[in-house]
mmCIF file of C-alpha atoms in Angstrom:
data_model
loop_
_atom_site.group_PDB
_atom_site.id
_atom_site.type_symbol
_atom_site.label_atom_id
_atom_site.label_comp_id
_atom_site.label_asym_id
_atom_site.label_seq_id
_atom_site.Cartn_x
_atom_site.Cartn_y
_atom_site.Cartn_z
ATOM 1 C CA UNK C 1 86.637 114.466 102.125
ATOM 2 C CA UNK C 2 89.923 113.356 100.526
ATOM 3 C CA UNK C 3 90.514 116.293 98.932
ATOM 4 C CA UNK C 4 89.935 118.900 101.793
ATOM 5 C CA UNK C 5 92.473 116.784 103.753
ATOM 6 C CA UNK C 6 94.881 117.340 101.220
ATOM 7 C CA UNK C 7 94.648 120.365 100.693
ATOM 8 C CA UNK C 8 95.914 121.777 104.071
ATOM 9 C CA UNK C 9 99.144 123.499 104.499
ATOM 10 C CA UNK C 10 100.685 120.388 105.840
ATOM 11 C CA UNK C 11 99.746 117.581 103.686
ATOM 12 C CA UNK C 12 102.653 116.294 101.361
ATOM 13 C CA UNK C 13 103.468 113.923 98.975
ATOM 14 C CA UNK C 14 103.626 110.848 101.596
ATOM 15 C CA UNK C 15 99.950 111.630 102.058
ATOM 16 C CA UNK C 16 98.985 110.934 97.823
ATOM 17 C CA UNK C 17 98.858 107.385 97.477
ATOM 18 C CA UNK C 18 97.713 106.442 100.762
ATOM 19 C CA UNK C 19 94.777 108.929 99.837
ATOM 20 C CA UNK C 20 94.837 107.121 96.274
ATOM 21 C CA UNK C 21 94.610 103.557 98.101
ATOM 22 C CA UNK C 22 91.176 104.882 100.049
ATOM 23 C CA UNK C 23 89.822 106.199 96.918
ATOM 24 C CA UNK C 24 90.289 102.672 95.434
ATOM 25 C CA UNK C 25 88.854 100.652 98.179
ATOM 26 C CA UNK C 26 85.915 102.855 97.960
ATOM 27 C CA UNK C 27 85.304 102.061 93.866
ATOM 28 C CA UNK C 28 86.206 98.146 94.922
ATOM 29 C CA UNK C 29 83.383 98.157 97.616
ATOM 30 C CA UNK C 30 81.067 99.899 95.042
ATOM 31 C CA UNK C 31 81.536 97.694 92.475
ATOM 32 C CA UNK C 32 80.923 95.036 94.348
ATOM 33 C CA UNK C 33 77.602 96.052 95.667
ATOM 34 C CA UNK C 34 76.612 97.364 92.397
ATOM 35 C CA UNK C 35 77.819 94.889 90.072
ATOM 36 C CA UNK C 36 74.192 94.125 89.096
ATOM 37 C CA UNK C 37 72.751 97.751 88.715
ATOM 38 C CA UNK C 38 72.768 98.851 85.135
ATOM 39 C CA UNK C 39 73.568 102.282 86.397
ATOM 40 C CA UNK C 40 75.641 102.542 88.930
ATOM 41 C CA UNK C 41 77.873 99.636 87.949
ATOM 42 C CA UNK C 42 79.284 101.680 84.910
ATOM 43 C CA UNK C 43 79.487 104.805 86.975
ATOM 44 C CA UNK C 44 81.769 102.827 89.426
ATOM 45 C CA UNK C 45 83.798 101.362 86.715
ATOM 46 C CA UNK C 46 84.540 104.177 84.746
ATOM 47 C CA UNK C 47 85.704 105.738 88.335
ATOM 48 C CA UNK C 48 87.442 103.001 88.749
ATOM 49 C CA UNK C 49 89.187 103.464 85.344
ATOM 50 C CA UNK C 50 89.818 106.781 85.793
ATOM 51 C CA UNK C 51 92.350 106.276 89.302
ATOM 52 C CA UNK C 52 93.557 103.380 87.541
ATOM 53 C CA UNK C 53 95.086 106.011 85.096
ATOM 54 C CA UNK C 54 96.395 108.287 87.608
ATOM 55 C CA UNK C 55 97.373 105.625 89.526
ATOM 56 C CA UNK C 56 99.832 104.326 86.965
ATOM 57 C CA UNK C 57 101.471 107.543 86.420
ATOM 58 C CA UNK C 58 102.754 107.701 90.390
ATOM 59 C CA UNK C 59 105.008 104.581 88.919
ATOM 60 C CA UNK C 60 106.969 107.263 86.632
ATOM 61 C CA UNK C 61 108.844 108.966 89.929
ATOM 62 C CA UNK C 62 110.018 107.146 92.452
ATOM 63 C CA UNK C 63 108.930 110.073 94.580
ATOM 64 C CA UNK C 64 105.511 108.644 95.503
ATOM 65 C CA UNK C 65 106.930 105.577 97.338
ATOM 66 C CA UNK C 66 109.544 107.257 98.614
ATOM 67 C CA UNK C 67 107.134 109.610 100.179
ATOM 68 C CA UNK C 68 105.849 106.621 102.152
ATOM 69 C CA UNK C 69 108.914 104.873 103.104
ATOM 70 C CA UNK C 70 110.709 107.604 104.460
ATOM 71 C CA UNK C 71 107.514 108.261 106.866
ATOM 72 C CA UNK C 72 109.226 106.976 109.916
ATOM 73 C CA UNK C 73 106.249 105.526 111.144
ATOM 74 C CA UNK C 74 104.897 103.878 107.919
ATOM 75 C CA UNK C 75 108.712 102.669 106.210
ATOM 76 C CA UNK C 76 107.789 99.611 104.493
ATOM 77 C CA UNK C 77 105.561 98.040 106.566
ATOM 78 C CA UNK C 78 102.390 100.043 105.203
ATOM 79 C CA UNK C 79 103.679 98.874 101.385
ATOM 80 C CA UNK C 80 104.376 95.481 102.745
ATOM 81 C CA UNK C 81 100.974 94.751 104.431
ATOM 82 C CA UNK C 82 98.381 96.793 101.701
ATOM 83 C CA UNK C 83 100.431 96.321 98.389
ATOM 84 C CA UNK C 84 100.093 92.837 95.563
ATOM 85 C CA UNK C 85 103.800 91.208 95.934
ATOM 86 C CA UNK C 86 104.427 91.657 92.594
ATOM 87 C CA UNK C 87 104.551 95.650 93.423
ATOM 88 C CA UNK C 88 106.626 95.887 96.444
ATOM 89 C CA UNK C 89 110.154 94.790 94.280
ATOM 90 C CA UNK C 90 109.787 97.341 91.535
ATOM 91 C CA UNK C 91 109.037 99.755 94.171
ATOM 92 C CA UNK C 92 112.182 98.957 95.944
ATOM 93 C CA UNK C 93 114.443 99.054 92.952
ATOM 94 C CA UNK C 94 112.430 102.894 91.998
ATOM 95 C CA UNK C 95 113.419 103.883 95.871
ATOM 96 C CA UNK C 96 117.205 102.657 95.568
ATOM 97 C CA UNK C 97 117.736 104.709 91.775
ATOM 98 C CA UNK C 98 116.605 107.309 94.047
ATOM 99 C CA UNK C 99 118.704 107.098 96.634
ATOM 100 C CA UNK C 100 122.034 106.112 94.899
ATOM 101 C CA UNK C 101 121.382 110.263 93.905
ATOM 102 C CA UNK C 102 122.140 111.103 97.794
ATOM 103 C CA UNK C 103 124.058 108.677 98.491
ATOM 104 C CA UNK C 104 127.842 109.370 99.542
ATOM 105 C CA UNK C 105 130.326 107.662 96.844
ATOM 106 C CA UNK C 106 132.449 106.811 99.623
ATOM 107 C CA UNK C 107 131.172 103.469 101.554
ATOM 108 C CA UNK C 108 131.162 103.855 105.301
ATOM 109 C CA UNK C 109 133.595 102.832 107.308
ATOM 110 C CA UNK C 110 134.239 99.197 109.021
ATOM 111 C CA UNK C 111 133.272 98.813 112.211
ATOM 112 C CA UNK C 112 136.479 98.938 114.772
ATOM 113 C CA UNK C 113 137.095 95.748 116.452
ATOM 114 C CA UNK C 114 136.579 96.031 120.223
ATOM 115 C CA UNK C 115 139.037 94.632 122.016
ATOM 116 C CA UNK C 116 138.658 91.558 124.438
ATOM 117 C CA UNK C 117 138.319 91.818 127.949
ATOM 118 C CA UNK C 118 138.098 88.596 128.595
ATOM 119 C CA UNK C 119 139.159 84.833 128.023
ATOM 120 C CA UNK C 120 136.656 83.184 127.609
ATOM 121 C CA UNK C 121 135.945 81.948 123.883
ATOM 122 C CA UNK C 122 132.005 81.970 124.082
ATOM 123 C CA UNK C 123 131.906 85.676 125.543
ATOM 124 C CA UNK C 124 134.124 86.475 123.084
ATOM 125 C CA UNK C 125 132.110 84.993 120.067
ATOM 126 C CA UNK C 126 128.944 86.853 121.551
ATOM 127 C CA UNK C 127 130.314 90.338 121.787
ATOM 128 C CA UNK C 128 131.404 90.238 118.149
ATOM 129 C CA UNK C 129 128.347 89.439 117.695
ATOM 130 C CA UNK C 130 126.378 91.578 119.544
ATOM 131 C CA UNK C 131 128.253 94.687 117.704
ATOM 132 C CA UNK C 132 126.065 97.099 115.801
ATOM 133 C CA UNK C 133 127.273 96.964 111.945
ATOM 134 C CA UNK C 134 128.084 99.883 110.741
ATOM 135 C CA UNK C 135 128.514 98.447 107.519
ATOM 136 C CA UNK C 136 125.191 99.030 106.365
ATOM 137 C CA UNK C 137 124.521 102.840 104.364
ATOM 138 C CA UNK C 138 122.073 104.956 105.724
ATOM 139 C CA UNK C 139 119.056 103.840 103.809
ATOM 140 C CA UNK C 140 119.309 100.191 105.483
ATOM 141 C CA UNK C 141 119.701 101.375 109.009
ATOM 142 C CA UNK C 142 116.785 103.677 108.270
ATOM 143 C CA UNK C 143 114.420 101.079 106.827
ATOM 144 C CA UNK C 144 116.348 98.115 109.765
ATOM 145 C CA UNK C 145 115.481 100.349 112.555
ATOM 146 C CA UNK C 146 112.052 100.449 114.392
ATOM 147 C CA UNK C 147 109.271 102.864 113.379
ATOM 148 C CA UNK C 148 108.229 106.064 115.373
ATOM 149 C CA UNK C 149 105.644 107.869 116.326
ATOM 150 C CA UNK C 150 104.366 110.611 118.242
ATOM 151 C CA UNK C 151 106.072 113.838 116.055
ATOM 152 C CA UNK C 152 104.223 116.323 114.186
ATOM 153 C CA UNK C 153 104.946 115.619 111.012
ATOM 154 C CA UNK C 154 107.251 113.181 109.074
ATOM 155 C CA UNK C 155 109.030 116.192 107.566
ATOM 156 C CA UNK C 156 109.461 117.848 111.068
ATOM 157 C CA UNK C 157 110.872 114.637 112.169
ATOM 158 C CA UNK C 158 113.477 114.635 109.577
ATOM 159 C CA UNK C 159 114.205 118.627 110.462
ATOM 160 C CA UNK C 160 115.702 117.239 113.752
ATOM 161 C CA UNK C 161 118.818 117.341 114.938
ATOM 162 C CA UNK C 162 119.093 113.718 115.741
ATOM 163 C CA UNK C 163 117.839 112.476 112.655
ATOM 164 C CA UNK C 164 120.226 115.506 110.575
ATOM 165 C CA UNK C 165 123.374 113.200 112.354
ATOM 166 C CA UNK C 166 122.142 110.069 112.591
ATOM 167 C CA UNK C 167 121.488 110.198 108.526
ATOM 168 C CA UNK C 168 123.140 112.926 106.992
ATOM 169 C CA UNK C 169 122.884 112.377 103.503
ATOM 170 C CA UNK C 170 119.089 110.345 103.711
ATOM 171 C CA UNK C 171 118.309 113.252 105.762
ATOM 172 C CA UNK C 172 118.619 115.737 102.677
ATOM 173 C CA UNK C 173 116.755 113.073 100.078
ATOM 174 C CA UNK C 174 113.855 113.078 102.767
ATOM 175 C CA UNK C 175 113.880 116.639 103.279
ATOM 176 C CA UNK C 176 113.646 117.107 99.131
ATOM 177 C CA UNK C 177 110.598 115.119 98.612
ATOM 178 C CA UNK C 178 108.970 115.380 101.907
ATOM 179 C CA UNK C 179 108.114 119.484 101.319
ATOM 180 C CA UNK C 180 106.700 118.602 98.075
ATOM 181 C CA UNK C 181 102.687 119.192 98.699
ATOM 182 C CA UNK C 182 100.400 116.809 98.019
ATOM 183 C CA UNK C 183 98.309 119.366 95.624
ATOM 184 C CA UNK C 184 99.538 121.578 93.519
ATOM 185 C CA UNK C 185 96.717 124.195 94.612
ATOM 186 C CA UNK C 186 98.706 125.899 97.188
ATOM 187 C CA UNK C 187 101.784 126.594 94.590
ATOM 188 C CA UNK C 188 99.345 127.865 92.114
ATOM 189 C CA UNK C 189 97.856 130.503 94.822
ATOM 190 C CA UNK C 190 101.157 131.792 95.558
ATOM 191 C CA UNK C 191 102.429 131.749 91.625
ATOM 192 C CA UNK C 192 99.151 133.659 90.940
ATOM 193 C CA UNK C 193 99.875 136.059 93.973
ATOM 194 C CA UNK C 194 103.797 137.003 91.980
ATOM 195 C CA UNK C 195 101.276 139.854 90.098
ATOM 196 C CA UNK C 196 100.755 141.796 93.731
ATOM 197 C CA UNK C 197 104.702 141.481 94.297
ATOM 198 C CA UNK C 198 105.252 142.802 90.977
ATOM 199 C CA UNK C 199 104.563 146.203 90.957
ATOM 200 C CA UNK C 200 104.833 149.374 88.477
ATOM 201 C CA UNK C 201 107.020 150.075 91.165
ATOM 202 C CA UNK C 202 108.527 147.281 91.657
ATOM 203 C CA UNK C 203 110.064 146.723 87.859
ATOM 204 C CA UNK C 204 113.412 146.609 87.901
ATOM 205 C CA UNK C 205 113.089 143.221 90.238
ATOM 206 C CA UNK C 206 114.996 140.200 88.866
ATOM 207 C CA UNK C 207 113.644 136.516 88.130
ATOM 208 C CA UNK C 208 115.818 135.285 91.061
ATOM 209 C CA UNK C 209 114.652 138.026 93.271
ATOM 210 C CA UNK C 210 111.162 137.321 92.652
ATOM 211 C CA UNK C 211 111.584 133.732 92.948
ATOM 212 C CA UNK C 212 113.141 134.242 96.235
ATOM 213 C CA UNK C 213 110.183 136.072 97.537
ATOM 214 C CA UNK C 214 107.795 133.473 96.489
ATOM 215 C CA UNK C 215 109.261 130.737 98.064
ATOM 216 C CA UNK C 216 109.384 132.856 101.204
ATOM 217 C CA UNK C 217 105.996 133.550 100.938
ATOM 218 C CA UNK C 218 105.669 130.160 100.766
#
């Protein structure tokens, strides 16, 4: 069931550890139920064991989070309500190495003061207030501002124009790891399909060449 669901066309890497996550509830509820069967209790463990180890490797790329967090209708809130504490920080310190790779060296620019159009002090206070800061990158209005829904897919969401201006440079990181696929079983139909491109007839084609037709096949 998990599987076939991630192996369509449109399933990417945001998809893996939620997938992961309903793997592991289903080896929690089995081992509970089956703690006292001499059979199935190992069965469940060694399961059990066995995403554990997969599991851990997801911490080695900050990909895997990121995946999540820049699903505009998931950010951190999915992390935040289904993840131990004692995960969440790491995680946030693996998404912000990650970003600090997009992110524009140049900090953005201060807000312009408005000026006053009026005299009284307490209006005054409460439109400087009220101001949206602009001091904050991209990453924290992302994460600061309220999750969507309704789009296709998180990656088409990121493809449109208002999020290409709105986050320019997040944009592109979100872009990057959002069209990487969730299984690699797709890829390694189309690497295996390179022989049919490359003909007796075909032989003087280059590496970038057939590269280029691959990922347009793709």
């Amino acid at each position: 069931m998990t599987t076939k669901a991630l192996e369509s066309s449109s399933a990417t890497l945001d998809n893996v550890l939620l997938a992961m996550d309903f793997v592991l509830a289903q080896f929690e509820a089995g081992k509970e139920a089956t703690m006292n069967d001499p059979v199935m209790a190992p069965m469940y463990n060694s399961g059990w064991a066995k995403l554990d180890k997969y599991y851990r490797l997801t911490e080695e790329s900050p990909a895997y989070v990121a995946a999540i967090v820049l699903h505009p209708s998931h950010k951190w809130h999915y992390i935040q309500e289904n993840w131990k504490g004692e995960w969440i920080e790491p995680s946030k310190k693996l998404i912000e190495t990650q970003w600090n790779e997009y992110k524009p060296m140049e900090p953005p620019l201060p807000l312009c003061e408005v000026p006053s159009t009026t005299t009284n002090e307490f209006l005054n206070w409460r439109n400087k207030h009220l101001q949206p800061s602009l001091t904050m990158d991209e990453y924290e209005r992302y994460c600061n501002s309220e999750r969507v829904y309704g789009f296709t897919s998180a990656l088409a969401w990121w493809l449109e124009e208002t999020q290409q201006k709105t986050y320019p440079s997040l944009s592109k990181m979100a872009v990057d790891i959002l069209s990487i696929p969730a299984m690699s079983a797709e890829p390694e139909r189309l690497f295996s399909g390179a022989k049919i491109t490359i003909t007796d007839r075909r032989n003087r084609l280059g590496s970038d060449v057939i590269e280029a037709l691959e990922c347009l096949k793709s």
